[in-house]
């Protein structure tokens, strides 16, 4: 049976992921994707007439697929465990970390055709962490009185910084560094929560 365009797109996205695993993000183009997908370069250009459309499709399959698969960790064990699991996933598949890092520039550039989509993905991911921390405080996994928004800022900054170090520092202790930093953060959250009067503690859940 002839391959449908939907099947062809799925095959090309798979090929693009393998191309990004094999080469630097900025060296991958339609020819490299076609070679890894086993299709003609003309087919890549036909079903993805704008390169950014293919990058969005790759990000949605690869990055968001990883996020969705690991979200059960947040539901079961909380935001900290979820981000640690994502760090482990990045160590297991470093090309995904390189892709995410490369796309931060696109997300911050208003002139980039897909900047709005990338920015929405980033803010949505941050909001997921904040929501998970709200649940953690209610469930007692994190100190009552902790500000989920402020804690999310700290955790996401730690997560992103350690990902960058894992790519650039030989011998970086990504997971143990995360565990040490989180332990110190929790001491600070508990101290801040203890300083908040009981009557106003609920206002920190924002």
mmCIF file with all atom_site columns, C-alpha atoms in Angstrom:
data_model
loop_
_atom_site.group_PDB
_atom_site.id
_atom_site.type_symbol
_atom_site.label_atom_id
_atom_site.label_alt_id
_atom_site.label_comp_id
_atom_site.label_asym_id
_atom_site.label_entity_id
_atom_site.label_seq_id
_atom_site.pdbx_PDB_ins_code
_atom_site.Cartn_x
_atom_site.Cartn_y
_atom_site.Cartn_z
_atom_site.occupancy
_atom_site.B_iso_or_equiv
_atom_site.pdbx_formal_charge
_atom_site.auth_seq_id
_atom_site.auth_comp_id
_atom_site.auth_asym_id
_atom_site.auth_atom_id
_atom_site.pdbx_PDB_model_num
ATOM 1   C CA . UNK A 1 1   ? 0.000  0.000  0.000  1.00 0.00 ? 1   UNK A CA 1
ATOM 2   C CA . UNK A 1 2   ? 1.262  3.522  -0.752 1.00 0.00 ? 2   UNK A CA 1
ATOM 3   C CA . UNK A 1 3   ? 2.527  5.483  2.236  1.00 0.00 ? 3   UNK A CA 1
ATOM 4   C CA . UNK A 1 4   ? 0.142  8.234  3.350  1.00 0.00 ? 4   UNK A CA 1
ATOM 5   C CA . UNK A 1 5   ? 1.403  11.722 4.124  1.00 0.00 ? 5   UNK A CA 1
ATOM 6   C CA . UNK A 1 6   ? 0.629  11.126 7.812  1.00 0.00 ? 6   UNK A CA 1
ATOM 7   C CA . UNK A 1 7   ? 2.793  7.996  7.790  1.00 0.00 ? 7   UNK A CA 1
ATOM 8   C CA . UNK A 1 8   ? 5.488  9.849  5.861  1.00 0.00 ? 8   UNK A CA 1
ATOM 9   C CA . UNK A 1 9   ? 5.505  12.702 8.374  1.00 0.00 ? 9   UNK A CA 1
ATOM 10  C CA . UNK A 1 10  ? 5.838  10.249 11.266 1.00 0.00 ? 10  UNK A CA 1
ATOM 11  C CA . UNK A 1 11  ? 8.710  8.507  9.490  1.00 0.00 ? 11  UNK A CA 1
ATOM 12  C CA . UNK A 1 12  ? 10.449 11.820 8.796  1.00 0.00 ? 12  UNK A CA 1
ATOM 13  C CA . UNK A 1 13  ? 10.109 12.931 12.422 1.00 0.00 ? 13  UNK A CA 1
ATOM 14  C CA . UNK A 1 14  ? 11.696 9.635  13.519 1.00 0.00 ? 14  UNK A CA 1
ATOM 15  C CA . UNK A 1 15  ? 14.481 10.191 11.018 1.00 0.00 ? 15  UNK A CA 1
ATOM 16  C CA . UNK A 1 16  ? 14.998 13.754 12.242 1.00 0.00 ? 16  UNK A CA 1
ATOM 17  C CA . UNK A 1 17  ? 15.348 12.566 15.846 1.00 0.00 ? 17  UNK A CA 1
ATOM 18  C CA . UNK A 1 18  ? 17.993 10.055 14.741 1.00 0.00 ? 18  UNK A CA 1
ATOM 19  C CA . UNK A 1 19  ? 19.746 12.790 12.727 1.00 0.00 ? 19  UNK A CA 1
ATOM 20  C CA . UNK A 1 20  ? 19.876 15.025 15.803 1.00 0.00 ? 20  UNK A CA 1
ATOM 21  C CA . UNK A 1 21  ? 21.264 12.132 17.829 1.00 0.00 ? 21  UNK A CA 1
ATOM 22  C CA . UNK A 1 22  ? 23.995 11.607 15.240 1.00 0.00 ? 22  UNK A CA 1
ATOM 23  C CA . UNK A 1 23  ? 24.995 15.231 14.588 1.00 0.00 ? 23  UNK A CA 1
ATOM 24  C CA . UNK A 1 24  ? 25.046 18.726 16.020 1.00 0.00 ? 24  UNK A CA 1
ATOM 25  C CA . UNK A 1 25  ? 21.696 20.523 15.957 1.00 0.00 ? 25  UNK A CA 1
ATOM 26  C CA . UNK A 1 26  ? 22.933 23.248 13.600 1.00 0.00 ? 26  UNK A CA 1
ATOM 27  C CA . UNK A 1 27  ? 24.345 20.797 11.042 1.00 0.00 ? 27  UNK A CA 1
ATOM 28  C CA . UNK A 1 28  ? 21.094 18.893 10.511 1.00 0.00 ? 28  UNK A CA 1
ATOM 29  C CA . UNK A 1 29  ? 19.080 19.826 7.439  1.00 0.00 ? 29  UNK A CA 1
ATOM 30  C CA . UNK A 1 30  ? 16.642 18.187 5.005  1.00 0.00 ? 30  UNK A CA 1
ATOM 31  C CA . UNK A 1 31  ? 19.357 16.035 3.424  1.00 0.00 ? 31  UNK A CA 1
ATOM 32  C CA . UNK A 1 32  ? 20.453 14.559 6.765  1.00 0.00 ? 32  UNK A CA 1
ATOM 33  C CA . UNK A 1 33  ? 16.861 13.956 7.830  1.00 0.00 ? 33  UNK A CA 1
ATOM 34  C CA . UNK A 1 34  ? 16.052 12.274 4.528  1.00 0.00 ? 34  UNK A CA 1
ATOM 35  C CA . UNK A 1 35  ? 19.075 9.979  4.848  1.00 0.00 ? 35  UNK A CA 1
ATOM 36  C CA . UNK A 1 36  ? 18.100 8.861  8.357  1.00 0.00 ? 36  UNK A CA 1
ATOM 37  C CA . UNK A 1 37  ? 14.412 8.504  7.435  1.00 0.00 ? 37  UNK A CA 1
ATOM 38  C CA . UNK A 1 38  ? 15.149 6.550  4.253  1.00 0.00 ? 38  UNK A CA 1
ATOM 39  C CA . UNK A 1 39  ? 13.110 8.914  2.068  1.00 0.00 ? 39  UNK A CA 1
ATOM 40  C CA . UNK A 1 40  ? 13.854 11.350 -0.715 1.00 0.00 ? 40  UNK A CA 1
ATOM 41  C CA . UNK A 1 41  ? 14.895 14.849 0.304  1.00 0.00 ? 41  UNK A CA 1
ATOM 42  C CA . UNK A 1 42  ? 12.088 16.154 -1.917 1.00 0.00 ? 42  UNK A CA 1
ATOM 43  C CA . UNK A 1 43  ? 9.587  14.308 0.276  1.00 0.00 ? 43  UNK A CA 1
ATOM 44  C CA . UNK A 1 44  ? 10.950 16.004 3.402  1.00 0.00 ? 44  UNK A CA 1
ATOM 45  C CA . UNK A 1 45  ? 10.607 19.412 1.739  1.00 0.00 ? 45  UNK A CA 1
ATOM 46  C CA . UNK A 1 46  ? 7.121  18.614 0.428  1.00 0.00 ? 46  UNK A CA 1
ATOM 47  C CA . UNK A 1 47  ? 5.493  17.485 3.690  1.00 0.00 ? 47  UNK A CA 1
ATOM 48  C CA . UNK A 1 48  ? 7.439  20.009 5.774  1.00 0.00 ? 48  UNK A CA 1
ATOM 49  C CA . UNK A 1 49  ? 7.666  23.077 3.498  1.00 0.00 ? 49  UNK A CA 1
ATOM 50  C CA . UNK A 1 50  ? 8.959  25.163 6.420  1.00 0.00 ? 50  UNK A CA 1
ATOM 51  C CA . UNK A 1 51  ? 11.904 23.754 8.364  1.00 0.00 ? 51  UNK A CA 1
ATOM 52  C CA . UNK A 1 52  ? 10.457 25.166 11.602 1.00 0.00 ? 52  UNK A CA 1
ATOM 53  C CA . UNK A 1 53  ? 7.384  22.942 11.193 1.00 0.00 ? 53  UNK A CA 1
ATOM 54  C CA . UNK A 1 54  ? 9.602  19.872 11.307 1.00 0.00 ? 54  UNK A CA 1
ATOM 55  C CA . UNK A 1 55  ? 11.504 21.166 14.350 1.00 0.00 ? 55  UNK A CA 1
ATOM 56  C CA . UNK A 1 56  ? 8.183  21.754 16.135 1.00 0.00 ? 56  UNK A CA 1
ATOM 57  C CA . UNK A 1 57  ? 7.045  18.228 15.246 1.00 0.00 ? 57  UNK A CA 1
ATOM 58  C CA . UNK A 1 58  ? 10.336 16.772 16.508 1.00 0.00 ? 58  UNK A CA 1
ATOM 59  C CA . UNK A 1 59  ? 10.119 18.748 19.754 1.00 0.00 ? 59  UNK A CA 1
ATOM 60  C CA . UNK A 1 60  ? 6.522  17.702 20.322 1.00 0.00 ? 60  UNK A CA 1
ATOM 61  C CA . UNK A 1 61  ? 7.304  14.012 19.766 1.00 0.00 ? 61  UNK A CA 1
ATOM 62  C CA . UNK A 1 62  ? 10.666 13.851 21.507 1.00 0.00 ? 62  UNK A CA 1
ATOM 63  C CA . UNK A 1 63  ? 10.687 16.422 24.299 1.00 0.00 ? 63  UNK A CA 1
ATOM 64  C CA . UNK A 1 64  ? 6.983  16.515 25.104 1.00 0.00 ? 64  UNK A CA 1
ATOM 65  C CA . UNK A 1 65  ? 6.779  12.755 24.776 1.00 0.00 ? 65  UNK A CA 1
ATOM 66  C CA . UNK A 1 66  ? 9.460  12.444 27.447 1.00 0.00 ? 66  UNK A CA 1
ATOM 67  C CA . UNK A 1 67  ? 7.663  14.968 29.655 1.00 0.00 ? 67  UNK A CA 1
ATOM 68  C CA . UNK A 1 68  ? 4.350  13.145 29.348 1.00 0.00 ? 68  UNK A CA 1
ATOM 69  C CA . UNK A 1 69  ? 5.904  9.738  29.992 1.00 0.00 ? 69  UNK A CA 1
ATOM 70  C CA . UNK A 1 70  ? 7.586  10.973 33.181 1.00 0.00 ? 70  UNK A CA 1
ATOM 71  C CA . UNK A 1 71  ? 4.682  13.010 34.562 1.00 0.00 ? 71  UNK A CA 1
ATOM 72  C CA . UNK A 1 72  ? 3.496  9.948  36.482 1.00 0.00 ? 72  UNK A CA 1
ATOM 73  C CA . UNK A 1 73  ? 6.593  10.468 38.668 1.00 0.00 ? 73  UNK A CA 1
ATOM 74  C CA . UNK A 1 74  ? 5.320  13.937 39.611 1.00 0.00 ? 74  UNK A CA 1
ATOM 75  C CA . UNK A 1 75  ? 1.884  12.529 40.402 1.00 0.00 ? 75  UNK A CA 1
ATOM 76  C CA . UNK A 1 76  ? 3.313  9.761  42.548 1.00 0.00 ? 76  UNK A CA 1
ATOM 77  C CA . UNK A 1 77  ? 6.408  11.300 44.122 1.00 0.00 ? 77  UNK A CA 1
ATOM 78  C CA . UNK A 1 78  ? 6.364  15.051 43.508 1.00 0.00 ? 78  UNK A CA 1
ATOM 79  C CA . UNK A 1 79  ? 8.070  17.786 41.528 1.00 0.00 ? 79  UNK A CA 1
ATOM 80  C CA . UNK A 1 80  ? 11.590 17.131 42.809 1.00 0.00 ? 80  UNK A CA 1
ATOM 81  C CA . UNK A 1 81  ? 11.458 13.452 41.851 1.00 0.00 ? 81  UNK A CA 1
ATOM 82  C CA . UNK A 1 82  ? 10.014 14.393 38.453 1.00 0.00 ? 82  UNK A CA 1
ATOM 83  C CA . UNK A 1 83  ? 12.813 16.844 37.632 1.00 0.00 ? 83  UNK A CA 1
ATOM 84  C CA . UNK A 1 84  ? 15.388 14.328 38.826 1.00 0.00 ? 84  UNK A CA 1
ATOM 85  C CA . UNK A 1 85  ? 13.861 11.746 36.489 1.00 0.00 ? 85  UNK A CA 1
ATOM 86  C CA . UNK A 1 86  ? 14.077 14.240 33.641 1.00 0.00 ? 86  UNK A CA 1
ATOM 87  C CA . UNK A 1 87  ? 17.733 14.861 34.440 1.00 0.00 ? 87  UNK A CA 1
ATOM 88  C CA . UNK A 1 88  ? 18.317 11.107 34.258 1.00 0.00 ? 88  UNK A CA 1
ATOM 89  C CA . UNK A 1 89  ? 16.470 10.957 30.933 1.00 0.00 ? 89  UNK A CA 1
ATOM 90  C CA . UNK A 1 90  ? 18.759 13.691 29.621 1.00 0.00 ? 90  UNK A CA 1
ATOM 91  C CA . UNK A 1 91  ? 21.848 11.789 30.724 1.00 0.00 ? 91  UNK A CA 1
ATOM 92  C CA . UNK A 1 92  ? 20.499 8.713  28.947 1.00 0.00 ? 92  UNK A CA 1
ATOM 93  C CA . UNK A 1 93  ? 19.736 10.689 25.774 1.00 0.00 ? 93  UNK A CA 1
ATOM 94  C CA . UNK A 1 94  ? 22.066 13.735 25.679 1.00 0.00 ? 94  UNK A CA 1
ATOM 95  C CA . UNK A 1 95  ? 20.970 14.708 22.173 1.00 0.00 ? 95  UNK A CA 1
ATOM 96  C CA . UNK A 1 96  ? 17.584 15.662 23.634 1.00 0.00 ? 96  UNK A CA 1
ATOM 97  C CA . UNK A 1 97  ? 19.328 18.051 26.036 1.00 0.00 ? 97  UNK A CA 1
ATOM 98  C CA . UNK A 1 98  ? 21.254 19.565 23.128 1.00 0.00 ? 98  UNK A CA 1
ATOM 99  C CA . UNK A 1 99  ? 17.993 20.072 21.238 1.00 0.00 ? 99  UNK A CA 1
ATOM 100 C CA . UNK A 1 100 ? 16.286 21.746 24.206 1.00 0.00 ? 100 UNK A CA 1
ATOM 101 C CA . UNK A 1 101 ? 19.272 24.014 24.778 1.00 0.00 ? 101 UNK A CA 1
ATOM 102 C CA . UNK A 1 102 ? 19.483 25.021 21.115 1.00 0.00 ? 102 UNK A CA 1
ATOM 103 C CA . UNK A 1 103 ? 15.791 25.900 21.026 1.00 0.00 ? 103 UNK A CA 1
ATOM 104 C CA . UNK A 1 104 ? 16.043 28.295 23.983 1.00 0.00 ? 104 UNK A CA 1
ATOM 105 C CA . UNK A 1 105 ? 17.543 30.834 21.587 1.00 0.00 ? 105 UNK A CA 1
ATOM 106 C CA . UNK A 1 106 ? 14.627 30.420 19.179 1.00 0.00 ? 106 UNK A CA 1
ATOM 107 C CA . UNK A 1 107 ? 12.127 30.791 22.010 1.00 0.00 ? 107 UNK A CA 1
ATOM 108 C CA . UNK A 1 108 ? 13.712 34.066 23.094 1.00 0.00 ? 108 UNK A CA 1
ATOM 109 C CA . UNK A 1 109 ? 13.808 35.550 19.576 1.00 0.00 ? 109 UNK A CA 1
ATOM 110 C CA . UNK A 1 110 ? 10.500 37.285 18.703 1.00 0.00 ? 110 UNK A CA 1
ATOM 111 C CA . UNK A 1 111 ? 11.418 37.156 15.013 1.00 0.00 ? 111 UNK A CA 1
ATOM 112 C CA . UNK A 1 112 ? 11.665 33.358 14.941 1.00 0.00 ? 112 UNK A CA 1
ATOM 113 C CA . UNK A 1 113 ? 8.626  31.838 13.166 1.00 0.00 ? 113 UNK A CA 1
ATOM 114 C CA . UNK A 1 114 ? 7.996  29.331 15.975 1.00 0.00 ? 114 UNK A CA 1
ATOM 115 C CA . UNK A 1 115 ? 9.008  31.555 18.919 1.00 0.00 ? 115 UNK A CA 1
ATOM 116 C CA . UNK A 1 116 ? 5.455  31.757 20.267 1.00 0.00 ? 116 UNK A CA 1
ATOM 117 C CA . UNK A 1 117 ? 5.047  27.983 20.284 1.00 0.00 ? 117 UNK A CA 1
ATOM 118 C CA . UNK A 1 118 ? 8.413  27.385 21.943 1.00 0.00 ? 118 UNK A CA 1
ATOM 119 C CA . UNK A 1 119 ? 7.727  30.066 24.565 1.00 0.00 ? 119 UNK A CA 1
ATOM 120 C CA . UNK A 1 120 ? 4.305  28.594 25.325 1.00 0.00 ? 120 UNK A CA 1
ATOM 121 C CA . UNK A 1 121 ? 5.874  25.167 25.732 1.00 0.00 ? 121 UNK A CA 1
ATOM 122 C CA . UNK A 1 122 ? 8.429  26.563 28.160 1.00 0.00 ? 122 UNK A CA 1
ATOM 123 C CA . UNK A 1 123 ? 5.944  28.506 30.265 1.00 0.00 ? 123 UNK A CA 1
ATOM 124 C CA . UNK A 1 124 ? 3.572  25.531 30.261 1.00 0.00 ? 124 UNK A CA 1
ATOM 125 C CA . UNK A 1 125 ? 6.340  23.282 31.562 1.00 0.00 ? 125 UNK A CA 1
ATOM 126 C CA . UNK A 1 126 ? 7.155  25.810 34.292 1.00 0.00 ? 126 UNK A CA 1
ATOM 127 C CA . UNK A 1 127 ? 3.495  26.012 35.274 1.00 0.00 ? 127 UNK A CA 1
ATOM 128 C CA . UNK A 1 128 ? 3.390  22.205 35.516 1.00 0.00 ? 128 UNK A CA 1
ATOM 129 C CA . UNK A 1 129 ? 6.237  22.302 38.052 1.00 0.00 ? 129 UNK A CA 1
ATOM 130 C CA . UNK A 1 130 ? 4.446  25.009 40.031 1.00 0.00 ? 130 UNK A CA 1
ATOM 131 C CA . UNK A 1 131 ? 1.235  22.979 40.110 1.00 0.00 ? 131 UNK A CA 1
ATOM 132 C CA . UNK A 1 132 ? 3.125  19.869 41.186 1.00 0.00 ? 132 UNK A CA 1
ATOM 133 C CA . UNK A 1 133 ? 4.675  21.841 44.047 1.00 0.00 ? 133 UNK A CA 1
ATOM 134 C CA . UNK A 1 134 ? 1.261  23.089 45.156 1.00 0.00 ? 134 UNK A CA 1
ATOM 135 C CA . UNK A 1 135 ? 0.209  19.445 45.422 1.00 0.00 ? 135 UNK A CA 1
ATOM 136 C CA . UNK A 1 136 ? 3.459  18.583 47.214 1.00 0.00 ? 136 UNK A CA 1
ATOM 137 C CA . UNK A 1 137 ? 2.824  21.214 49.882 1.00 0.00 ? 137 UNK A CA 1
ATOM 138 C CA . UNK A 1 138 ? -0.760 20.035 50.374 1.00 0.00 ? 138 UNK A CA 1
ATOM 139 C CA . UNK A 1 139 ? 0.390  16.392 50.550 1.00 0.00 ? 139 UNK A CA 1
ATOM 140 C CA . UNK A 1 140 ? 3.187  17.219 53.005 1.00 0.00 ? 140 UNK A CA 1
ATOM 141 C CA . UNK A 1 141 ? 6.016  16.277 50.650 1.00 0.00 ? 141 UNK A CA 1
ATOM 142 C CA . UNK A 1 142 ? 7.353  19.826 50.935 1.00 0.00 ? 142 UNK A CA 1
ATOM 143 C CA . UNK A 1 143 ? 7.218  22.164 53.963 1.00 0.00 ? 143 UNK A CA 1
ATOM 144 C CA . UNK A 1 144 ? 3.831  23.785 54.526 1.00 0.00 ? 144 UNK A CA 1
ATOM 145 C CA . UNK A 1 145 ? 4.160  27.477 53.819 1.00 0.00 ? 145 UNK A CA 1
ATOM 146 C CA . UNK A 1 146 ? 6.584  26.921 50.916 1.00 0.00 ? 146 UNK A CA 1
ATOM 147 C CA . UNK A 1 147 ? 5.863  29.233 47.982 1.00 0.00 ? 147 UNK A CA 1
ATOM 148 C CA . UNK A 1 148 ? 5.349  26.894 44.999 1.00 0.00 ? 148 UNK A CA 1
ATOM 149 C CA . UNK A 1 149 ? 6.108  29.684 42.523 1.00 0.00 ? 149 UNK A CA 1
ATOM 150 C CA . UNK A 1 150 ? 9.399  30.605 44.176 1.00 0.00 ? 150 UNK A CA 1
ATOM 151 C CA . UNK A 1 151 ? 10.339 26.965 44.684 1.00 0.00 ? 151 UNK A CA 1
ATOM 152 C CA . UNK A 1 152 ? 9.607  26.279 40.999 1.00 0.00 ? 152 UNK A CA 1
ATOM 153 C CA . UNK A 1 153 ? 11.922 29.124 39.979 1.00 0.00 ? 153 UNK A CA 1
ATOM 154 C CA . UNK A 1 154 ? 14.724 27.615 42.051 1.00 0.00 ? 154 UNK A CA 1
ATOM 155 C CA . UNK A 1 155 ? 14.162 24.038 40.928 1.00 0.00 ? 155 UNK A CA 1
ATOM 156 C CA . UNK A 1 156 ? 13.884 24.874 37.233 1.00 0.00 ? 156 UNK A CA 1
ATOM 157 C CA . UNK A 1 157 ? 17.017 27.030 37.421 1.00 0.00 ? 157 UNK A CA 1
ATOM 158 C CA . UNK A 1 158 ? 18.861 24.141 39.094 1.00 0.00 ? 158 UNK A CA 1
ATOM 159 C CA . UNK A 1 159 ? 17.561 21.618 36.568 1.00 0.00 ? 159 UNK A CA 1
ATOM 160 C CA . UNK A 1 160 ? 18.523 23.754 33.573 1.00 0.00 ? 160 UNK A CA 1
ATOM 161 C CA . UNK A 1 161 ? 21.913 24.710 34.978 1.00 0.00 ? 161 UNK A CA 1
ATOM 162 C CA . UNK A 1 162 ? 22.866 21.121 35.727 1.00 0.00 ? 162 UNK A CA 1
ATOM 163 C CA . UNK A 1 163 ? 21.776 20.054 32.241 1.00 0.00 ? 163 UNK A CA 1
ATOM 164 C CA . UNK A 1 164 ? 24.106 22.663 30.756 1.00 0.00 ? 164 UNK A CA 1
ATOM 165 C CA . UNK A 1 165 ? 26.959 21.571 33.016 1.00 0.00 ? 165 UNK A CA 1
ATOM 166 C CA . UNK A 1 166 ? 26.413 17.938 32.055 1.00 0.00 ? 166 UNK A CA 1
ATOM 167 C CA . UNK A 1 167 ? 27.169 18.898 28.448 1.00 0.00 ? 167 UNK A CA 1
ATOM 168 C CA . UNK A 1 168 ? 30.163 21.130 29.123 1.00 0.00 ? 168 UNK A CA 1
ATOM 169 C CA . UNK A 1 169 ? 31.909 19.808 32.261 1.00 0.00 ? 169 UNK A CA 1
ATOM 170 C CA . UNK A 1 170 ? 33.757 16.525 32.222 1.00 0.00 ? 170 UNK A CA 1
ATOM 171 C CA . UNK A 1 171 ? 32.895 14.512 35.281 1.00 0.00 ? 171 UNK A CA 1
ATOM 172 C CA . UNK A 1 172 ? 29.945 16.704 36.284 1.00 0.00 ? 172 UNK A CA 1
ATOM 173 C CA . UNK A 1 173 ? 27.990 14.982 39.065 1.00 0.00 ? 173 UNK A CA 1
ATOM 174 C CA . UNK A 1 174 ? 24.559 15.856 37.741 1.00 0.00 ? 174 UNK A CA 1
ATOM 175 C CA . UNK A 1 175 ? 22.285 13.733 39.905 1.00 0.00 ? 175 UNK A CA 1
ATOM 176 C CA . UNK A 1 176 ? 24.268 13.949 43.133 1.00 0.00 ? 176 UNK A CA 1
ATOM 177 C CA . UNK A 1 177 ? 24.638 17.697 42.588 1.00 0.00 ? 177 UNK A CA 1
ATOM 178 C CA . UNK A 1 178 ? 20.880 17.941 42.188 1.00 0.00 ? 178 UNK A CA 1
ATOM 179 C CA . UNK A 1 179 ? 20.288 15.981 45.386 1.00 0.00 ? 179 UNK A CA 1
ATOM 180 C CA . UNK A 1 180 ? 22.702 18.155 47.393 1.00 0.00 ? 180 UNK A CA 1
ATOM 181 C CA . UNK A 1 181 ? 21.225 21.403 46.116 1.00 0.00 ? 181 UNK A CA 1
ATOM 182 C CA . UNK A 1 182 ? 17.642 20.259 46.731 1.00 0.00 ? 182 UNK A CA 1
ATOM 183 C CA . UNK A 1 183 ? 18.519 19.293 50.319 1.00 0.00 ? 183 UNK A CA 1
ATOM 184 C CA . UNK A 1 184 ? 19.815 22.818 50.919 1.00 0.00 ? 184 UNK A CA 1
ATOM 185 C CA . UNK A 1 185 ? 16.805 24.361 49.204 1.00 0.00 ? 185 UNK A CA 1
ATOM 186 C CA . UNK A 1 186 ? 14.431 22.424 51.425 1.00 0.00 ? 186 UNK A CA 1
ATOM 187 C CA . UNK A 1 187 ? 16.198 23.753 54.520 1.00 0.00 ? 187 UNK A CA 1
ATOM 188 C CA . UNK A 1 188 ? 15.605 27.256 53.195 1.00 0.00 ? 188 UNK A CA 1
ATOM 189 C CA . UNK A 1 189 ? 11.966 26.538 52.341 1.00 0.00 ? 189 UNK A CA 1
ATOM 190 C CA . UNK A 1 190 ? 11.340 25.153 55.811 1.00 0.00 ? 190 UNK A CA 1
ATOM 191 C CA . UNK A 1 191 ? 13.009 28.157 57.456 1.00 0.00 ? 191 UNK A CA 1
ATOM 192 C CA . UNK A 1 192 ? 11.004 30.590 55.342 1.00 0.00 ? 192 UNK A CA 1
ATOM 193 C CA . UNK A 1 193 ? 7.794  28.688 56.068 1.00 0.00 ? 193 UNK A CA 1
ATOM 194 C CA . UNK A 1 194 ? 8.502  28.752 59.815 1.00 0.00 ? 194 UNK A CA 1
ATOM 195 C CA . UNK A 1 195 ? 8.820  32.523 59.653 1.00 0.00 ? 195 UNK A CA 1
ATOM 196 C CA . UNK A 1 196 ? 5.356  32.916 58.072 1.00 0.00 ? 196 UNK A CA 1
ATOM 197 C CA . UNK A 1 197 ? 2.508  33.400 60.606 1.00 0.00 ? 197 UNK A CA 1
ATOM 198 C CA . UNK A 1 198 ? 0.045  30.505 60.521 1.00 0.00 ? 198 UNK A CA 1
ATOM 199 C CA . UNK A 1 199 ? -2.835 32.834 59.636 1.00 0.00 ? 199 UNK A CA 1
ATOM 200 C CA . UNK A 1 200 ? -1.085 33.983 56.477 1.00 0.00 ? 200 UNK A CA 1
ATOM 201 C CA . UNK A 1 201 ? 0.554  30.704 55.407 1.00 0.00 ? 201 UNK A CA 1
ATOM 202 C CA . UNK A 1 202 ? -2.172 30.006 52.881 1.00 0.00 ? 202 UNK A CA 1
ATOM 203 C CA . UNK A 1 203 ? -1.208 33.121 50.935 1.00 0.00 ? 203 UNK A CA 1
ATOM 204 C CA . UNK A 1 204 ? 2.137  31.543 50.012 1.00 0.00 ? 204 UNK A CA 1
ATOM 205 C CA . UNK A 1 205 ? 0.404  28.961 47.817 1.00 0.00 ? 205 UNK A CA 1
ATOM 206 C CA . UNK A 1 206 ? 0.800  31.168 44.770 1.00 0.00 ? 206 UNK A CA 1
#
